[in-house]
PDB file of C-alpha atoms in Angstrom:
ATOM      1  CA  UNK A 114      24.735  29.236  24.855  1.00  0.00           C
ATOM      2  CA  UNK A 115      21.475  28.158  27.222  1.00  0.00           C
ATOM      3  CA  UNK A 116      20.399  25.290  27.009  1.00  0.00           C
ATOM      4  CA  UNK A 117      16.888  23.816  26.980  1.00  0.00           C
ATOM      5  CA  UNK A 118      14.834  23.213  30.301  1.00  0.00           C
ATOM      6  CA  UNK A 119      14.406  19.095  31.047  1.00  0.00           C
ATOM      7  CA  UNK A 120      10.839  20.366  29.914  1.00  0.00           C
ATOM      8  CA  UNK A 121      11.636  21.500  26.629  1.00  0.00           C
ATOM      9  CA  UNK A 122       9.955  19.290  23.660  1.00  0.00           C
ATOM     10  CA  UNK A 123      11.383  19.462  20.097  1.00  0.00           C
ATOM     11  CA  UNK A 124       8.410  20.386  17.237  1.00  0.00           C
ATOM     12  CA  UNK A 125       8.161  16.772  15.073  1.00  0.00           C
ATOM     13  CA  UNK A 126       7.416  17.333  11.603  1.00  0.00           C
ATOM     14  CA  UNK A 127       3.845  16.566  10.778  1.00  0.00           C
ATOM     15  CA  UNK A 128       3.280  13.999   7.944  1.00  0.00           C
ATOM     16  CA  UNK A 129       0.814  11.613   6.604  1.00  0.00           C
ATOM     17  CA  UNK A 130       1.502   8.163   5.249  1.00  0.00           C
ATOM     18  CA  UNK A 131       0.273   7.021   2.488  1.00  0.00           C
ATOM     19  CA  UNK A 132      -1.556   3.468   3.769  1.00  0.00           C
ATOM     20  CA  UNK A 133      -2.140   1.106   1.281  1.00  0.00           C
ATOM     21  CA  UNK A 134      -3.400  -1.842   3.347  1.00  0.00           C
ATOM     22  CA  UNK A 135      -0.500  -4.088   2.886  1.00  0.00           C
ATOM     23  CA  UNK A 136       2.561  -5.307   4.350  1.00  0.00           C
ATOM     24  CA  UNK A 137       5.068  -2.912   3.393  1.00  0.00           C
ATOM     25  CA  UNK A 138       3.077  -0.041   4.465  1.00  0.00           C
ATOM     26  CA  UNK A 139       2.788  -1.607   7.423  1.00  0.00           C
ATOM     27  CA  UNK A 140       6.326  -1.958   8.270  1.00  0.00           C
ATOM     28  CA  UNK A 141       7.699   1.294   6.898  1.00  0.00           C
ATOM     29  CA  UNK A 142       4.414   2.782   9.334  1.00  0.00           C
ATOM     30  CA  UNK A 143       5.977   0.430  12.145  1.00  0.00           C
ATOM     31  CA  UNK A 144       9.500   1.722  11.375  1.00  0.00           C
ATOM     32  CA  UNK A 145       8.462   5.286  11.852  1.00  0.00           C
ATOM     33  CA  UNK A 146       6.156   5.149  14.849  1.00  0.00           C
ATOM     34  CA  UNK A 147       8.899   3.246  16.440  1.00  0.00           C
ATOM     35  CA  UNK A 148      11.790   5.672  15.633  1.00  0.00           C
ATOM     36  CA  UNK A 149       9.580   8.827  17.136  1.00  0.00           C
ATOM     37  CA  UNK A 150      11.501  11.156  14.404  1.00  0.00           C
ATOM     38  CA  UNK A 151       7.566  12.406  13.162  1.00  0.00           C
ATOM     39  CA  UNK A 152       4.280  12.869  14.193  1.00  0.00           C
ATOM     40  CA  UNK A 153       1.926  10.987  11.711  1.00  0.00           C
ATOM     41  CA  UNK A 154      -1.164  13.006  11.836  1.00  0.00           C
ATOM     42  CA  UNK A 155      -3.317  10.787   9.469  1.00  0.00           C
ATOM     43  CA  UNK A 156      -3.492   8.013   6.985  1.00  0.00           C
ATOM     44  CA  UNK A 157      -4.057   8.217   3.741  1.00  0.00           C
ATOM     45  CA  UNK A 158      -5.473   5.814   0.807  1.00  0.00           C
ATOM     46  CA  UNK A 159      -6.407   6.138  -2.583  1.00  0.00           C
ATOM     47  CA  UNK A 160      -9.219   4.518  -3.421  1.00  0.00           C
ATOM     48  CA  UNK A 161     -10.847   3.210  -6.738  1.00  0.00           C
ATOM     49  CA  UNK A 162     -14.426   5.766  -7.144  1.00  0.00           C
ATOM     50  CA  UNK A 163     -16.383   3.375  -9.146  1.00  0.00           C
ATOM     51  CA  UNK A 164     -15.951   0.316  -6.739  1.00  0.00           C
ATOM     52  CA  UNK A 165     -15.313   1.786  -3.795  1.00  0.00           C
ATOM     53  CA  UNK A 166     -12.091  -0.012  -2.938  1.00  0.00           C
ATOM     54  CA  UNK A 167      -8.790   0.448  -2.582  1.00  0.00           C
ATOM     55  CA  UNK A 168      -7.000   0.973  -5.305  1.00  0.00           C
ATOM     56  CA  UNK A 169      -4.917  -1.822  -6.969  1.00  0.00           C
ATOM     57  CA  UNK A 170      -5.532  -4.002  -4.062  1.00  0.00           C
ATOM     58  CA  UNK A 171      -9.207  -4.277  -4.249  1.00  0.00           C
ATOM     59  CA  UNK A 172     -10.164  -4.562  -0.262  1.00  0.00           C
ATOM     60  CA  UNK A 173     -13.272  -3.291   1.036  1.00  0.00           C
ATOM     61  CA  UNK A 174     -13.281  -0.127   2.266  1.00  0.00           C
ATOM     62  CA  UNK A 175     -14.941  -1.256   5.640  1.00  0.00           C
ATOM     63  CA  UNK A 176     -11.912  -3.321   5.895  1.00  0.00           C
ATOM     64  CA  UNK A 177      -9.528  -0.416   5.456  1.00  0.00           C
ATOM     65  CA  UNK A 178     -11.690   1.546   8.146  1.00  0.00           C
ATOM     66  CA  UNK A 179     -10.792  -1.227  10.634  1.00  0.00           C
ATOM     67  CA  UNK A 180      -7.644  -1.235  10.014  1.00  0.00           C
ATOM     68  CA  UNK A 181      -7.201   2.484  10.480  1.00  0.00           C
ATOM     69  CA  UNK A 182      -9.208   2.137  13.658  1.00  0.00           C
ATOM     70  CA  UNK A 183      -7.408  -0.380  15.025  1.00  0.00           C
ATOM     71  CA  UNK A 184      -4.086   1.259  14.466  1.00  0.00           C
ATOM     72  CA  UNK A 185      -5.462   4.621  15.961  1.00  0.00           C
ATOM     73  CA  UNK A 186      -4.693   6.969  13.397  1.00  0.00           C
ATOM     74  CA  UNK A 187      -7.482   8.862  11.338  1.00  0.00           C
ATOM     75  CA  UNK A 188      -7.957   7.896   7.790  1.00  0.00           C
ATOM     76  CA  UNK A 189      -8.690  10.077   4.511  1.00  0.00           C
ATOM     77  CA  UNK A 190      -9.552   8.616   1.598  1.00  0.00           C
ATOM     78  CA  UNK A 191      -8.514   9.701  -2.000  1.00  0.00           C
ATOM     79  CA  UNK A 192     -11.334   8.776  -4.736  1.00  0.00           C
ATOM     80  CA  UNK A 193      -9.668   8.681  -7.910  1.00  0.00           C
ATOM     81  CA  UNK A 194     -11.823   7.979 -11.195  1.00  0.00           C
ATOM     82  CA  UNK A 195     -10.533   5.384 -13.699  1.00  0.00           C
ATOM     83  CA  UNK A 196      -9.167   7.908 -16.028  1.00  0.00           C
ATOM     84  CA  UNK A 197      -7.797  10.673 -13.651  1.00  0.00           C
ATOM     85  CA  UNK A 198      -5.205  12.615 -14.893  1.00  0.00           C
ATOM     86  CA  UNK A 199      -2.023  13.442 -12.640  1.00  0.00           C
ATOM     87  CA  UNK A 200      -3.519  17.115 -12.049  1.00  0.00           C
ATOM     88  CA  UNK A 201      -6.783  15.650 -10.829  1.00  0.00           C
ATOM     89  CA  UNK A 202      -5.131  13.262  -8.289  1.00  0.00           C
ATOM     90  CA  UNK A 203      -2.855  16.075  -6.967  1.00  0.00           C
ATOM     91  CA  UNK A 204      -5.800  18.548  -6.630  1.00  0.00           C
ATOM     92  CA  UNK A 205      -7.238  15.778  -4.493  1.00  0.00           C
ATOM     93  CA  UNK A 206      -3.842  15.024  -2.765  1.00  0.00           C
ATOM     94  CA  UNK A 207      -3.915  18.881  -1.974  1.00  0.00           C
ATOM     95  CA  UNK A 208      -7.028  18.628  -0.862  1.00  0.00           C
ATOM     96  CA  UNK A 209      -6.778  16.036   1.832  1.00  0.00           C
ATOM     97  CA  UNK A 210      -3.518  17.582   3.248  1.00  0.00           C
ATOM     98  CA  UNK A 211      -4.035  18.746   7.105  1.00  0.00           C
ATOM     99  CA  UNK A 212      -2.826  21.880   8.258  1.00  0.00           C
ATOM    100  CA  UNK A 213       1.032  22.161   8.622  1.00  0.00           C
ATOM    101  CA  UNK A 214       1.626  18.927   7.034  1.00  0.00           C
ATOM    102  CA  UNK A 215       4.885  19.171   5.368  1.00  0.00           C
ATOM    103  CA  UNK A 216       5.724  15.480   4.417  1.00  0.00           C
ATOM    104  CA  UNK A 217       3.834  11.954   2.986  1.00  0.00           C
ATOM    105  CA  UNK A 218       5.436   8.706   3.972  1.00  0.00           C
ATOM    106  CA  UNK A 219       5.867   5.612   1.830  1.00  0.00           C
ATOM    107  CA  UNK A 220       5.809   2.179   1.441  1.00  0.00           C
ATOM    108  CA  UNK A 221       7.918   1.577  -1.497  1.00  0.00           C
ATOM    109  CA  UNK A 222      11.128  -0.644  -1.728  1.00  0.00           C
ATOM    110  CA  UNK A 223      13.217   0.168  -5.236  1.00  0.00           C
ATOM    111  CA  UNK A 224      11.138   0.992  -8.046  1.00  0.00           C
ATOM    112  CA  UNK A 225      12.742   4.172  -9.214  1.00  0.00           C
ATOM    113  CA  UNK A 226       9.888   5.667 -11.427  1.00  0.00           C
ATOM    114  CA  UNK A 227       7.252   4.815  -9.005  1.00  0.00           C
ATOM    115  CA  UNK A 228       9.134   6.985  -6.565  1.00  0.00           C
ATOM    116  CA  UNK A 229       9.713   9.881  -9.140  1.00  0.00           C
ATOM    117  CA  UNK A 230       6.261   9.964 -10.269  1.00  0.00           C
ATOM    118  CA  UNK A 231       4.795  10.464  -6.059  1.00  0.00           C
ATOM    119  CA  UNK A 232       7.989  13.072  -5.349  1.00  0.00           C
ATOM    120  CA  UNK A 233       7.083  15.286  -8.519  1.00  0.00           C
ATOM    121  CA  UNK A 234       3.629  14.753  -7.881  1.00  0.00           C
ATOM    122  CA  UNK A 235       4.052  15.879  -3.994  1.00  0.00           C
ATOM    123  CA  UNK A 236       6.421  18.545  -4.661  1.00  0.00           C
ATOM    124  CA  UNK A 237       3.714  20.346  -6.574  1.00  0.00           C
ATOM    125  CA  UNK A 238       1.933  20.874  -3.528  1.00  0.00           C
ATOM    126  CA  UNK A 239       4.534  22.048  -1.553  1.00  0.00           C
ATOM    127  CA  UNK A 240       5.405  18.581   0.498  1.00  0.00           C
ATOM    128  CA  UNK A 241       8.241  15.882   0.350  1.00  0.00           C
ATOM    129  CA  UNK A 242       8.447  12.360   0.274  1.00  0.00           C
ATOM    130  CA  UNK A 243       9.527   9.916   3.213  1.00  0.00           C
ATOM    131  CA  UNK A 244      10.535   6.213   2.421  1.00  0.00           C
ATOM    132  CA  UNK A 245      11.523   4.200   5.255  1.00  0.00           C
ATOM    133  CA  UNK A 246      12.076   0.885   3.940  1.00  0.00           C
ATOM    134  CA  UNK A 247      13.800   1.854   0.503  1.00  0.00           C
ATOM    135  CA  UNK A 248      16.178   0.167  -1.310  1.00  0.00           C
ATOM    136  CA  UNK A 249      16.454  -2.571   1.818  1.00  0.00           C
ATOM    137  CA  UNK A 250      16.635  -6.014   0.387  1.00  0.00           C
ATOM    138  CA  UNK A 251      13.307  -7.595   0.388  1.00  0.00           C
ATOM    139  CA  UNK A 252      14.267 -10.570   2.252  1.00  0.00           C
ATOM    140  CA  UNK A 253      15.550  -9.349   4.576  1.00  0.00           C
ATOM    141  CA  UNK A 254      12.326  -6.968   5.117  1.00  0.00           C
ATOM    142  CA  UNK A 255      10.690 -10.430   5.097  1.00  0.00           C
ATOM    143  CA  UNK A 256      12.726 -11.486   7.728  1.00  0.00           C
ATOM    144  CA  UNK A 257      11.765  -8.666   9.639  1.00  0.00           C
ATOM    145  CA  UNK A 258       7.904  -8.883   9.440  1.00  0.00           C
ATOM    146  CA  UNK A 259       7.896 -12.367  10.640  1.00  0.00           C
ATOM    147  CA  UNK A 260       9.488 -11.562  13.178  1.00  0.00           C
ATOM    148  CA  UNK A 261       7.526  -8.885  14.452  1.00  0.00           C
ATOM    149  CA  UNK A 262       4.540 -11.173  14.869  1.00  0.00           C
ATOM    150  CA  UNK A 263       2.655  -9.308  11.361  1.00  0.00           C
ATOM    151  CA  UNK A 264       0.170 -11.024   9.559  1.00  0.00           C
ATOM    152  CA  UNK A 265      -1.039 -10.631   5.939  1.00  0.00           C
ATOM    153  CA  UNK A 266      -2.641 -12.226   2.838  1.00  0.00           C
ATOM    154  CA  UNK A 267      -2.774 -12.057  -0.915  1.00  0.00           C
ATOM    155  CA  UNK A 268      -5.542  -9.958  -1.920  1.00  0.00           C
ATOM    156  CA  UNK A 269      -4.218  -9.568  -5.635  1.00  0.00           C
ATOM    157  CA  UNK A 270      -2.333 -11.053  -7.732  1.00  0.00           C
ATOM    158  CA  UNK A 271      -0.742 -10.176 -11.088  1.00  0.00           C
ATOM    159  CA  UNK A 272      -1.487 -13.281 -13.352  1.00  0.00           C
ATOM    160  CA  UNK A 273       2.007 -12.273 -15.772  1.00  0.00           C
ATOM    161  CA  UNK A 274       3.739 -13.348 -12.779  1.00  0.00           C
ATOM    162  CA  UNK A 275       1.714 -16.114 -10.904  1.00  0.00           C
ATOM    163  CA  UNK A 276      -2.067 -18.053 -10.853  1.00  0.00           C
ATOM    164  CA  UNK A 277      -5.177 -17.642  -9.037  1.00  0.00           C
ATOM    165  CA  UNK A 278      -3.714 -19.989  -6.324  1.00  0.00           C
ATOM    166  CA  UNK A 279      -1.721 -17.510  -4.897  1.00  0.00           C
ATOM    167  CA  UNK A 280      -4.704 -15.498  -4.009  1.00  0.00           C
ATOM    168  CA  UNK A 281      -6.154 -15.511  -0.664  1.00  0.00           C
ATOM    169  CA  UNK A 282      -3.244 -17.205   0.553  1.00  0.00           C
ATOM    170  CA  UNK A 283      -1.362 -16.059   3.192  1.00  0.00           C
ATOM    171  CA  UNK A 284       2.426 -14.885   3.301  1.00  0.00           C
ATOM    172  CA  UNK A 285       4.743 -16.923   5.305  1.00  0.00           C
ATOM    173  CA  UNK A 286       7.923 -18.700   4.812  1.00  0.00           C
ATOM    174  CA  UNK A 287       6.398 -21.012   3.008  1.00  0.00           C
ATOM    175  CA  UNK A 288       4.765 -19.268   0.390  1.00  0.00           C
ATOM    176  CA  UNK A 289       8.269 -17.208  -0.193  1.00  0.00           C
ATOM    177  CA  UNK A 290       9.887 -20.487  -0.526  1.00  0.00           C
ATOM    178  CA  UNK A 291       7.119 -21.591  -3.723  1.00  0.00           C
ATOM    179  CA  UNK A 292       7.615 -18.251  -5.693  1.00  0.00           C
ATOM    180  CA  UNK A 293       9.127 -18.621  -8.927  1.00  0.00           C
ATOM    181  CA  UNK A 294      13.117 -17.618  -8.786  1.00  0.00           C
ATOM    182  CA  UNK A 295      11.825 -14.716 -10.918  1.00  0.00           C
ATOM    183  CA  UNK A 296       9.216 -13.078  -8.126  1.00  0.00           C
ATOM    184  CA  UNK A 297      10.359 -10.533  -5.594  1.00  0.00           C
ATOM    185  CA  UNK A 298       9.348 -11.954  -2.030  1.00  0.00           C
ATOM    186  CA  UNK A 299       7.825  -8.452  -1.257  1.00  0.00           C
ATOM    187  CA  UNK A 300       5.994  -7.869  -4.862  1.00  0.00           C
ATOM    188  CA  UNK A 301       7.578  -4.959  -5.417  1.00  0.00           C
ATOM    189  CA  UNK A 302       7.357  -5.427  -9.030  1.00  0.00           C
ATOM    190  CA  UNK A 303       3.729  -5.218  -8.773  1.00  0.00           C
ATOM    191  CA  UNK A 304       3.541  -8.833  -8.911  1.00  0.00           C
ATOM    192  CA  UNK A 305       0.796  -9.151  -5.729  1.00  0.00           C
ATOM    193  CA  UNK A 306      -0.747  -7.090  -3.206  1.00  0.00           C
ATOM    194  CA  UNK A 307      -1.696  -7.852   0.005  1.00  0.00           C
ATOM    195  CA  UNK A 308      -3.813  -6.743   3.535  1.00  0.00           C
ATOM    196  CA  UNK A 309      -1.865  -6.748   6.539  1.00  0.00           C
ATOM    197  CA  UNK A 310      -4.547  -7.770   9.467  1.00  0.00           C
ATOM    198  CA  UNK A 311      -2.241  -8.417  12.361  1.00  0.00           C
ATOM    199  CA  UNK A 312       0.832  -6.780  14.028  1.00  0.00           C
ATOM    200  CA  UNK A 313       2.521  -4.415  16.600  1.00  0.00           C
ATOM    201  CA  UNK A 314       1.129  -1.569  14.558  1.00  0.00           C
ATOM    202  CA  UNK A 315      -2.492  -2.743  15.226  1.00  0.00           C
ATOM    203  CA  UNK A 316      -4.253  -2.694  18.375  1.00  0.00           C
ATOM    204  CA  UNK A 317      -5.943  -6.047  17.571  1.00  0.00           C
ATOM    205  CA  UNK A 318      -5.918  -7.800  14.703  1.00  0.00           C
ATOM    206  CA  UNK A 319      -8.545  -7.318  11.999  1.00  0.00           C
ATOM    207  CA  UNK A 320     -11.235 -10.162  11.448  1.00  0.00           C
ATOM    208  CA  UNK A 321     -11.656 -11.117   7.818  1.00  0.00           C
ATOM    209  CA  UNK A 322     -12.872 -14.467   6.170  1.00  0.00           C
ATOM    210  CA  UNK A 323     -11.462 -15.725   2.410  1.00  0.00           C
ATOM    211  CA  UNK A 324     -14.202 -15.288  -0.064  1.00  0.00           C
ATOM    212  CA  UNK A 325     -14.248 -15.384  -3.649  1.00  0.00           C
ATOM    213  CA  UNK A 326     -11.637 -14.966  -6.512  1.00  0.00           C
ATOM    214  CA  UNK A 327     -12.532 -12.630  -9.237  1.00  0.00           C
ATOM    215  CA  UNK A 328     -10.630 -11.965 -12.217  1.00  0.00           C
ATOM    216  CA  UNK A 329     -10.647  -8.507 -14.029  1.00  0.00           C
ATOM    217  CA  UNK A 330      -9.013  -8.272 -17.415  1.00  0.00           C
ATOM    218  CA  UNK A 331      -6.316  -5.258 -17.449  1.00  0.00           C
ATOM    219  CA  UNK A 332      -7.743  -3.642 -21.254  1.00  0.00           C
ATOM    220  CA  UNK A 333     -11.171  -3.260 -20.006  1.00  0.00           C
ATOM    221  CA  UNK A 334     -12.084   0.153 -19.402  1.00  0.00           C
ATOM    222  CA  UNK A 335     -14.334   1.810 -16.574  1.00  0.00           C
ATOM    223  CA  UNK A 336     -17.094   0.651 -15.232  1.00  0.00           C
ATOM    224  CA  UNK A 337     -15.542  -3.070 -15.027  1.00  0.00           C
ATOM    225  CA  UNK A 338     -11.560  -2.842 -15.498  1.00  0.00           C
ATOM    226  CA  UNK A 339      -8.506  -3.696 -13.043  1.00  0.00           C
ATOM    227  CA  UNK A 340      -9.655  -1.877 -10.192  1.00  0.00           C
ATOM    228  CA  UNK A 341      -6.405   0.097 -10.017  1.00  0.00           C
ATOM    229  CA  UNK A 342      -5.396   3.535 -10.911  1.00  0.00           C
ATOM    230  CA  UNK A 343      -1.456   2.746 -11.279  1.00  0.00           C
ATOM    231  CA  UNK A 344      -0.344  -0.480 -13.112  1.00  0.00           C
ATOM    232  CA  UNK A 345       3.651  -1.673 -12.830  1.00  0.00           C
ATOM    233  CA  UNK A 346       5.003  -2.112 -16.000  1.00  0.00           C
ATOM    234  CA  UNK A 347       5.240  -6.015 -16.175  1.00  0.00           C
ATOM    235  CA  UNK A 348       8.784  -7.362 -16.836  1.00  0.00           C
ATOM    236  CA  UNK A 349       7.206 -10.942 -16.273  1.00  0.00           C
ATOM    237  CA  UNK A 350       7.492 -14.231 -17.941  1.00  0.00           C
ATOM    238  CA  UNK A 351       4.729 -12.959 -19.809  1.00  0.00           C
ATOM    239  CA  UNK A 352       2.129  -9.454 -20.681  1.00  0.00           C
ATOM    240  CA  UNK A 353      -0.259  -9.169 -17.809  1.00  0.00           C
ATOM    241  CA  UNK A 354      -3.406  -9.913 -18.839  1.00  0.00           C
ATOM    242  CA  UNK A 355      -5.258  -9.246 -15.796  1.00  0.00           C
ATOM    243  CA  UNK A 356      -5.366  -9.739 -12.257  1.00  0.00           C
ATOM    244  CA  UNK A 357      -7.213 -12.504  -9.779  1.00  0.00           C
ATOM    245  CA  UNK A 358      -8.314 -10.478  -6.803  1.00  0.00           C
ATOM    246  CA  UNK A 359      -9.662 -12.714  -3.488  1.00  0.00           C
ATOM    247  CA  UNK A 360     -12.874 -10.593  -1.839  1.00  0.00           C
ATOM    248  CA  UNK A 361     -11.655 -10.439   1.816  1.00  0.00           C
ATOM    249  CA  UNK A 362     -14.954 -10.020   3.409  1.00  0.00           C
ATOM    250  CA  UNK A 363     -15.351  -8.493   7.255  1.00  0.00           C
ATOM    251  CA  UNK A 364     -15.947 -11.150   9.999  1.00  0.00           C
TER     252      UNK A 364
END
């Protein structure tokens, strides 16, 4: 059998991954530029339409835009109304798919039906799902971002679960240590988001000052409800009522 020329270069499959801004997307990005296995042709981030943020984390799109930059990857947006139906979201998911791109890349840790739902969602346009970092244990994922040098802070947070204080604050070992017995360290039960602003994913890190907390009641409807167009089911202490987001403004 002949065998390939010291030339030769083997096709990587083309994907996008689906960038949410926070830590865990930042790792599971870190894992796969690092590995070489793909060739991530774009980034991609659903967005709330109405105020023009990203979804369920609530950051300003112009901070999204520098982080994009400053990783080096090109970044589509999704805008998804408050009441979008699966079929709407997928004709937009369809929509923003590059040529040849076979695969989308996640984020997500161990919630089961959160994976189902984006795998029967992508299959209907013909793609697959990637998940780097899933079903690690979260501390130990923890482990791992510290030690890569990331950065990141708490730009929602899920008040069945924890207070306003936990806003704008950021992650390190000694928040992890503070969070009830009952909290995943990584929030993978929705209960916060954050913004990853420094790292070996990013260039440079992305300037940001703290600014102010706002809270948005989850049973109010568009124009002024939780910002988010996917809600964890909360198996906290107590119902979520709402969340406290912290306005991360661009320095």
């Amino acid at each position: 059998m002949a065998r390939a020329g010291p030339g030769a270069s083997t096709m990587k499959e083309k994907i996008i991954f689906c960038w949410s801004g926070g830590k865990d997307s930042a790792l599971a990005l870190n894992r796969l530029l690092r590995e070489g296995r793909y060739e991530v042709v774009s980034l991609l981030t659903t967005c709330n339409e109405y105020f023009q943020r990203v979804s369920m984390h609530g950051v300003r799109l112009e901070l999204l835009e520098r982080q994009a930059q400053s990783i080096g990857l090109p970044l589509e947006k999704v805008f998804v109304s408050q009441r979008s139906s699966n079929e709407e979201y997928q004709q937009k998911m369809s929509a923003h798919q590059a040529r040849g791109v076979t695969g989308c890349a996640f984020g997500d840790i161990f919630l089961e039906d959160l994976k189902r739902w984006r795998e029967e969602n992508l299959v209907r346009v013909g793609m697959r799902g990637i998940f780097p970092i899933w079903k690690e244990d979260s501390r130990a994922l923890l482990g791992e971002f510290f030690a890569l040098g990331f950065g990141t802070v708490i730009c929602c947070v899920n008040d069945a679960w924890l207070d306003e204080t936990a806003a704008g604050r950021t992650i390190d070992e000694e928040f992890i240590r503070s969070l009830p017995a009952n909290v995943d360290p990584c929030g993978e039960n929705g209960e916060f988001h954050s913004f990853a602003f420094a790292g070996p994913v990013f260039k440079e890190p992305v300037k940001f000052t703290v600014g102010e907390k706002v809270y948005r009641p989850v049973e109010v409807t568009h124009p002024a409800d939780s910002n988010s167009s996917y809600v964890c089911p909360s198996s906290g202490p107590r119902a979520t009522k709402g969340f406290w987001f912290c306005d991360l403004l661009p320095a």
